[in-house]
């Protein structure tokens, strides 16, 4: 998983972590990537540093999940040297990049920008063009992006119905998320501006907890197996979906946290121009489930990558702007940016997957996934045996008993290709798993 660390030098994304990773591992990554000595780092769970985290604490024990934010304080004058771990004076690059930006309280008045040295401390002589070029790196003229990089997203009706029906059990007061698996279909037109279509075949919900204000995703022991089953079907992650309670303001689409998470996931999927979609579902005024799809804009991705966007704790409809940066909204400097500036709407169409969504999904409260459940599922279906296996969640369940690298791909090949008969040994093997 990936978590974010916010400090006075910006927001950094720490990759390749698991539930067993420790706070000490995060500090070691920061020392390696940003040259801040480990013994000068203080990492907390809250922005006010009231809950300082132990170096030995694991992310699982702290209930820190994918996309969560931790907070770092450090002595801006002390960093690690490359080899010996000694202490040296912190320096900023001549081009003004923030990777090793010095921060000192006196720089708030004398620095080129908050968190940066004064111009003469960076370099003795500046040309106007050099100054303008450096300053431009920290200024964003906010503008909406007219079009997404997707023609439309086609959502499997059965999967969406199952997802919203579960949320109705909690009157949509329990926020929830899931991965969208499917395919990306190339443009049907040869025109230069033609865009691909995202086809969603199923929704997979990782382990999580939720409340009316958001959700927290936990370490997923099934993640690799789920990815392997999807790959055997020719599917990849093409997006994600989240829910939230109904909001009185119909123009309030995304909170700042949802914007930042969407930006992070879109970047992880490939960044600008990647056909990765964010779908949200809530109840409309008539009480009907409403599915809407978006991509975040290229400018949002740029600002997020630079650490310019922060959660706004007082106004959830906007993202706060880090003090080092300037956001120009309608030619005026703004301390926050309305989240709608960062969204591009993706048209939604209906789709019927070749696989069903009847088998109880993983990680839902009250769901039973036992051999008896499999037995009942196989009994309900009729027709050719292979047709009874056409359910993504059922295949994920079978992957607990069959080899996910050999058996599951063979079964999926028969599901995908009617001309490829299922080996006669598999019904016997699956029936034995079901207790027939």
Coordinates of C-alpha atoms in Angstrom, one line a residue:
X1 CA 0.0 0.0 0.0
X2 CA 0.9 3.7 -0.2
X3 CA 0.6 6.3 2.5
X4 CA 1.1 10.1 2.5
X5 CA 3.4 12.1 4.8
X6 CA 2.7 15.8 5.1
X7 CA 5.5 18.1 6.4
X8 CA 6.4 21.8 6.1
X9 CA 8.4 20.8 3.0
X10 CA 5.4 19.4 1.2
X11 CA 3.4 16.1 1.0
X12 CA 5.3 13.0 0.1
X13 CA 3.9 9.6 -1.0
X14 CA 5.7 6.6 0.6
X15 CA 5.2 3.5 -1.6
X16 CA 5.5 -0.3 -1.2
X17 CA 4.3 -0.6 2.4
X18 CA 2.4 -3.4 4.0
X19 CA 0.5 -3.8 7.2
X20 CA 3.7 -5.1 8.9
X21 CA 5.7 -2.0 7.9
X22 CA 6.7 0.2 10.8
X23 CA 6.9 3.9 11.5
X24 CA 10.7 3.3 11.5
X25 CA 10.5 2.0 7.9
X26 CA 8.7 5.3 6.9
X27 CA 11.4 7.3 8.6
X28 CA 14.1 5.3 6.8
X29 CA 12.4 6.0 3.5
X30 CA 12.3 9.8 4.3
X31 CA 15.9 9.7 5.2
X32 CA 16.8 8.0 1.9
X33 CA 14.6 10.1 -0.4
X34 CA 14.6 13.5 1.4
X35 CA 17.9 13.4 3.4
X36 CA 16.3 14.2 6.8
X37 CA 18.1 12.4 9.6
X38 CA 16.0 9.7 11.3
X39 CA 16.7 11.0 14.8
X40 CA 15.4 14.5 13.8
X41 CA 12.0 13.1 12.6
X42 CA 8.8 13.1 14.6
X43 CA 5.9 11.4 13.0
X44 CA 2.4 11.8 14.3
X45 CA -1.1 10.6 13.5
X46 CA -2.5 14.2 13.7
X47 CA -1.5 17.6 12.4
X48 CA -1.2 19.0 16.0
X49 CA 1.4 16.4 16.9
X50 CA -0.6 15.3 19.9
X51 CA -0.2 11.6 19.0
X52 CA 3.4 10.9 18.4
X53 CA 4.0 7.4 16.9
X54 CA 6.6 4.9 18.1
X55 CA 9.2 3.7 15.6
X56 CA 8.3 0.1 16.3
X57 CA 4.6 0.4 15.7
X58 CA 3.3 -1.3 12.6
X59 CA 0.8 0.3 10.3
X60 CA -1.7 -2.5 11.0
X61 CA -1.5 -1.9 14.8
X62 CA -2.1 1.8 14.1
X63 CA -4.9 1.1 11.7
X64 CA -3.2 3.1 9.1
X65 CA -4.5 2.1 5.6
X66 CA -3.8 2.8 2.0
X67 CA -4.0 6.5 1.2
X68 CA -4.0 7.6 4.8
X69 CA -2.0 10.7 5.9
X70 CA 0.6 11.0 8.6
X71 CA 2.3 14.2 9.8
X72 CA 6.1 14.9 10.0
X73 CA 8.0 17.5 12.0
X74 CA 11.7 17.8 11.7
X75 CA 14.6 20.2 12.3
X76 CA 15.1 21.9 9.0
X77 CA 18.8 22.6 9.5
X78 CA 19.8 19.0 10.0
X79 CA 19.9 16.2 7.4
X80 CA 21.7 12.9 6.9
X81 CA 24.8 12.8 4.7
X82 CA 24.9 10.2 1.9
X83 CA 27.3 7.8 3.5
X84 CA 28.1 8.4 7.1
X85 CA 24.9 9.6 8.7
X86 CA 26.5 12.8 10.0
X87 CA 24.9 16.1 10.2
X88 CA 25.3 18.8 7.6
X89 CA 23.7 22.1 6.8
X90 CA 20.6 21.7 4.6
X91 CA 20.7 23.2 1.1
X92 CA 18.2 24.1 -1.6
X93 CA 18.8 23.5 -5.2
X94 CA 19.5 26.5 -7.4
X95 CA 16.4 25.8 -9.5
X96 CA 14.2 26.1 -6.4
X97 CA 13.0 22.6 -6.2
X98 CA 11.5 21.5 -2.9
X99 CA 13.1 18.1 -2.4
X100 CA 15.5 19.5 0.1
X101 CA 14.0 22.9 0.8
X102 CA 15.2 24.5 4.0
X103 CA 12.5 25.6 6.5
X104 CA 13.2 28.0 9.3
X105 CA 10.7 30.3 11.1
X106 CA 12.7 33.4 10.1
X107 CA 12.2 32.4 6.4
X108 CA 8.5 33.1 6.6
X109 CA 9.5 36.8 6.4
X110 CA 12.8 36.7 4.5
X111 CA 12.4 33.6 2.2
X112 CA 11.5 33.7 -1.5
X113 CA 8.4 31.7 -0.5
X114 CA 7.3 30.2 2.8
X115 CA 9.6 27.2 3.6
X116 CA 12.3 28.4 1.2
X117 CA 15.5 30.4 1.5
X118 CA 15.9 34.0 0.4
X119 CA 17.0 34.5 -3.2
X120 CA 20.5 35.5 -2.4
X121 CA 21.0 32.5 -0.2
X122 CA 20.1 30.3 -3.2
X123 CA 22.3 32.1 -5.7
X124 CA 24.1 35.5 -5.8
X125 CA 23.0 36.7 -9.2
X126 CA 19.6 36.2 -10.9
X127 CA 18.3 37.2 -14.3
X128 CA 14.7 38.2 -14.7
X129 CA 14.0 35.1 -16.8
X130 CA 15.6 32.8 -14.2
X131 CA 13.5 34.4 -11.5
X132 CA 10.3 34.2 -13.5
X133 CA 11.0 30.6 -14.5
X134 CA 11.5 29.5 -10.9
X135 CA 8.5 31.5 -9.6
X136 CA 6.3 29.9 -12.2
X137 CA 7.0 26.4 -10.7
X138 CA 5.1 27.5 -7.6
X139 CA 2.1 29.3 -9.2
X140 CA -1.0 27.6 -10.7
X141 CA -3.6 29.4 -12.7
X142 CA -6.7 27.4 -11.9
X143 CA -8.8 26.4 -14.8
X144 CA -11.3 23.6 -15.5
X145 CA -10.4 20.8 -17.9
X146 CA -13.1 20.5 -20.6
X147 CA -12.9 16.8 -21.4
X148 CA -11.7 13.6 -19.7
X149 CA -9.5 11.0 -21.4
X150 CA -12.4 8.5 -21.5
X151 CA -15.3 8.4 -24.0
X152 CA -17.6 6.8 -21.4
X153 CA -17.6 4.2 -18.7
X154 CA -19.9 1.1 -18.9
X155 CA -20.9 -0.2 -15.5
X156 CA -22.1 -3.8 -15.0
X157 CA -25.7 -3.5 -13.7
X158 CA -25.6 -6.6 -11.4
X159 CA -22.4 -5.5 -9.7
X160 CA -23.6 -1.9 -9.1
X161 CA -27.0 -3.2 -7.9
X162 CA -25.2 -5.5 -5.4
X163 CA -23.0 -2.6 -4.1
X164 CA -25.9 -0.1 -3.6
X165 CA -28.2 -2.7 -2.1
X166 CA -25.6 -3.4 0.6
X167 CA -25.3 0.3 1.3
X168 CA -29.0 0.6 1.6
X169 CA -28.8 -1.7 4.6
X170 CA -27.1 1.2 6.4
X171 CA -29.2 3.9 4.7
X172 CA -26.0 5.0 2.9
X173 CA -24.7 6.2 6.3
X174 CA -21.7 3.9 6.0
X175 CA -19.2 5.2 3.4
X176 CA -17.6 2.4 1.3
X177 CA -15.2 1.9 -1.5
X178 CA -14.2 -0.8 -4.0
X179 CA -11.9 -1.5 -7.0
X180 CA -13.4 -1.6 -10.5
X181 CA -12.1 -4.5 -12.6
X182 CA -12.6 -4.7 -16.3
X183 CA -11.1 -3.7 -19.7
X184 CA -10.3 -0.6 -21.7
X185 CA -11.7 -0.8 -25.2
X186 CA -9.8 1.2 -27.9
X187 CA -11.6 4.0 -29.7
X188 CA -14.1 2.9 -32.3
X189 CA -13.3 5.9 -34.5
X190 CA -10.0 6.6 -36.2
X191 CA -10.3 10.4 -35.6
X192 CA -7.4 11.9 -33.7
X193 CA -9.5 13.0 -30.7
X194 CA -11.3 9.6 -30.4
X195 CA -11.2 8.3 -26.8
X196 CA -11.2 4.8 -25.3
X197 CA -14.1 3.3 -23.3
X198 CA -13.8 1.8 -19.9
X199 CA -15.9 -1.4 -19.4
X200 CA -16.4 -2.4 -15.7
X201 CA -17.1 -6.1 -15.3
X202 CA -17.1 -6.3 -11.5
X203 CA -16.6 -4.5 -8.2
X204 CA -14.2 -5.9 -5.5
X205 CA -14.4 -4.4 -2.0
X206 CA -11.3 -4.6 0.1
X207 CA -11.4 -5.0 3.9
X208 CA -12.5 -1.6 5.3
X209 CA -14.4 0.3 8.0
X210 CA -16.7 3.2 7.2
X211 CA -18.9 5.8 8.8
X212 CA -20.8 8.8 7.4
X213 CA -17.6 10.9 7.1
X214 CA -15.4 8.5 5.2
X215 CA -13.8 5.0 5.0
X216 CA -10.6 3.4 6.0
X217 CA -9.1 0.6 4.0
X218 CA -7.1 -2.1 5.8
X219 CA -4.4 -4.5 4.7
X220 CA -5.8 -7.0 2.3
X221 CA -4.5 -10.6 2.5
X222 CA -6.6 -11.5 -0.6
X223 CA -5.3 -8.7 -2.9
X224 CA -2.8 -10.8 -4.9
X225 CA -5.3 -13.6 -5.3
X226 CA -8.0 -11.2 -6.5
X227 CA -5.6 -9.6 -9.0
X228 CA -4.6 -13.1 -10.3
X229 CA -8.2 -14.2 -10.9
X230 CA -8.9 -10.9 -12.7
X231 CA -5.9 -11.3 -14.8
X232 CA -7.0 -14.8 -15.8
X233 CA -10.2 -13.3 -17.1
X234 CA -8.3 -10.6 -19.0
X235 CA -9.3 -7.8 -16.6
X236 CA -7.3 -5.1 -14.9
X237 CA -8.0 -2.4 -12.4
X238 CA -9.7 0.3 -14.4
X239 CA -10.9 2.5 -11.6
X240 CA -12.4 2.7 -8.2
X241 CA -15.8 3.5 -6.6
X242 CA -16.8 5.1 -3.4
X243 CA -20.1 6.0 -1.7
X244 CA -21.1 8.8 0.6
X245 CA -24.4 9.8 2.4
X246 CA -26.7 12.2 0.5
X247 CA -25.5 15.8 0.5
X248 CA -27.9 18.7 0.6
X249 CA -25.9 20.7 -1.8
X250 CA -26.2 19.0 -5.2
X251 CA -23.0 20.8 -6.4
X252 CA -20.9 19.2 -3.6
X253 CA -19.6 16.2 -5.5
X254 CA -16.2 15.5 -3.8
X255 CA -14.7 16.4 -0.5
X256 CA -11.1 17.5 -0.4
X257 CA -10.1 14.1 1.0
X258 CA -11.9 12.3 -1.9
X259 CA -10.3 14.6 -4.4
X260 CA -6.8 13.9 -3.0
X261 CA -7.4 10.1 -2.9
X262 CA -8.8 10.2 -6.5
X263 CA -5.7 12.1 -7.6
X264 CA -3.4 9.6 -5.8
X265 CA -5.1 6.6 -7.4
X266 CA -5.1 8.1 -10.9
X267 CA -1.4 8.9 -10.6
X268 CA -0.7 5.4 -9.4
X269 CA -2.5 4.0 -12.4
X270 CA -0.4 6.0 -14.8
X271 CA -1.1 9.7 -14.4
X272 CA -2.3 12.1 -17.0
X273 CA -4.2 10.6 -20.0
X274 CA -4.6 7.3 -18.2
X275 CA -8.1 5.8 -18.7
X276 CA -8.7 5.3 -15.0
X277 CA -12.1 6.3 -13.7
X278 CA -13.5 7.4 -10.3
X279 CA -17.2 6.4 -9.8
X280 CA -19.2 7.7 -6.8
X281 CA -22.6 6.5 -5.7
X282 CA -25.1 8.2 -3.4
X283 CA -28.9 8.7 -3.1
X284 CA -30.6 11.4 -5.0
X285 CA -33.6 13.4 -3.7
X286 CA -36.0 10.7 -4.8
X287 CA -34.0 8.1 -2.8
X288 CA -32.7 6.4 -6.0
X289 CA -29.1 5.3 -6.2
X290 CA -27.2 7.6 -8.5
X291 CA -23.9 6.6 -10.1
X292 CA -21.6 9.3 -11.5
X293 CA -18.2 9.0 -13.0
X294 CA -15.3 11.4 -13.1
X295 CA -11.6 11.9 -13.8
X296 CA -9.5 14.5 -11.9
X297 CA -7.9 17.0 -14.2
X298 CA -4.2 17.1 -15.2
X299 CA -3.8 20.3 -13.2
X300 CA -5.1 18.6 -10.1
X301 CA -2.5 15.8 -10.7
X302 CA 0.3 18.3 -11.1
X303 CA -0.7 20.2 -7.9
X304 CA -1.1 17.0 -5.9
X305 CA 2.3 15.7 -7.1
X306 CA 4.0 19.0 -6.1
X307 CA 2.4 18.9 -2.6
X308 CA 0.4 22.0 -3.3
X309 CA -3.0 20.6 -2.3
X310 CA -4.1 19.9 1.3
X311 CA -7.2 18.8 3.0
X312 CA -9.3 21.7 4.0
X313 CA -10.4 21.1 7.6
X314 CA -13.0 23.9 7.6
X315 CA -14.5 23.7 4.1
X316 CA -14.8 20.2 2.7
X317 CA -15.9 21.4 -0.7
X318 CA -12.5 22.9 -1.4
X319 CA -8.8 21.9 -1.2
X320 CA -6.5 24.1 0.8
X321 CA -3.4 25.4 -1.0
X322 CA 0.0 24.8 0.7
X323 CA 1.6 28.1 1.7
X324 CA 4.6 27.6 -0.5
X325 CA 2.4 27.7 -3.6
X326 CA 0.1 30.3 -5.2
X327 CA -3.3 29.3 -6.8
X328 CA -4.7 32.0 -9.0
X329 CA -8.5 31.8 -9.3
X330 CA -10.0 34.3 -11.7
X331 CA -6.7 36.3 -11.6
X332 CA -6.7 36.5 -7.7
X333 CA -4.6 34.5 -5.3
X334 CA -6.7 32.1 -3.3
X335 CA -6.0 30.0 -0.2
X336 CA -8.4 27.3 -1.4
X337 CA -9.7 25.9 -4.6
X338 CA -13.3 24.7 -5.2
X339 CA -13.0 20.9 -5.8
X340 CA -15.3 21.1 -8.9
X341 CA -12.5 22.9 -10.7
X342 CA -10.6 19.6 -10.6
X343 CA -13.3 17.3 -11.9
X344 CA -14.1 16.2 -15.5
X345 CA -17.4 14.3 -16.0
X346 CA -17.3 10.9 -17.7
X347 CA -20.5 9.7 -19.3
X348 CA -22.0 6.5 -17.8
X349 CA -23.7 3.7 -19.7
X350 CA -25.1 0.4 -18.7
X351 CA -23.4 -2.9 -19.3
X352 CA -24.1 -6.6 -18.6
X353 CA -21.0 -8.6 -17.7
X354 CA -20.7 -12.2 -18.9
X355 CA -20.1 -13.1 -15.3
X356 CA -22.8 -13.0 -12.6
X357 CA -22.6 -11.2 -9.2
X358 CA -24.5 -13.7 -7.1
X359 CA -21.9 -15.3 -4.9
X360 CA -21.5 -13.5 -1.5
X361 CA -18.7 -10.9 -1.9
X362 CA -15.7 -10.8 0.4
X363 CA -15.4 -8.4 3.4
X364 CA -19.1 -7.6 3.8
X365 CA -20.6 -7.8 7.3
X366 CA -22.7 -10.9 7.7
X367 CA -21.7 -12.7 4.5
X368 CA -21.0 -16.4 4.7
X369 CA -18.5 -17.9 2.3
X370 CA -18.3 -21.5 3.1
X371 CA -18.2 -24.8 1.2
X372 CA -22.0 -25.1 1.9
X373 CA -22.4 -21.6 0.2
X374 CA -20.5 -23.0 -2.8
X375 CA -22.7 -26.1 -2.8
X376 CA -25.9 -24.1 -2.7
X377 CA -24.6 -21.9 -5.5
X378 CA -23.8 -24.8 -7.8
X379 CA -27.2 -26.3 -7.1
X380 CA -29.1 -23.1 -8.0
X381 CA -27.6 -23.0 -11.5
X382 CA -28.6 -25.2 -14.4
X383 CA -27.2 -25.9 -17.8
X384 CA -23.5 -26.7 -18.6
X385 CA -21.2 -27.0 -15.6
X386 CA -18.9 -24.2 -16.8
X387 CA -21.9 -21.7 -16.7
X388 CA -22.2 -22.4 -12.9
X389 CA -18.7 -21.0 -12.4
X390 CA -19.3 -17.7 -14.2
X391 CA -19.1 -15.5 -11.0
X392 CA -16.1 -13.5 -10.1
X393 CA -16.5 -13.9 -6.3
X394 CA -17.1 -17.6 -6.7
X395 CA -13.8 -17.9 -8.6
X396 CA -12.0 -16.0 -5.9
X397 CA -13.4 -18.4 -3.4
X398 CA -12.3 -21.4 -5.4
X399 CA -8.8 -19.9 -5.5
X400 CA -8.5 -20.8 -1.8
X401 CA -8.7 -24.5 -2.8
X402 CA -7.3 -24.6 -6.4
X403 CA -4.0 -23.3 -7.7
X404 CA -4.5 -19.7 -8.7
X405 CA -1.6 -19.8 -11.2
X406 CA -2.5 -23.0 -13.0
X407 CA -6.1 -24.2 -12.2
X408 CA -7.9 -20.9 -12.2
X409 CA -6.5 -19.7 -15.6
X410 CA -7.6 -23.0 -17.2
X411 CA -11.1 -22.6 -15.8
X412 CA -11.2 -19.0 -16.9
X413 CA -10.1 -19.9 -20.4
X414 CA -13.2 -22.2 -20.7
X415 CA -15.4 -19.4 -19.3
X416 CA -14.1 -16.9 -21.9
X417 CA -14.0 -19.3 -24.9
X418 CA -17.0 -21.6 -25.5
X419 CA -14.8 -23.6 -27.9
X420 CA -12.5 -24.6 -25.0
X421 CA -14.2 -27.4 -23.1
X422 CA -13.7 -27.6 -19.3
X423 CA -11.5 -30.6 -18.4
X424 CA -13.7 -33.4 -16.9
X425 CA -11.6 -33.5 -13.8
X426 CA -12.5 -30.0 -12.7
X427 CA -16.2 -30.6 -12.0
X428 CA -15.2 -33.6 -9.8
X429 CA -12.6 -31.5 -8.0
X430 CA -14.9 -28.5 -7.4
X431 CA -17.8 -30.8 -6.3
X432 CA -15.4 -32.3 -3.7
X433 CA -14.6 -28.8 -2.5
X434 CA -18.4 -28.1 -2.2
X435 CA -18.8 -31.4 -0.2
X436 CA -20.9 -33.2 -2.9

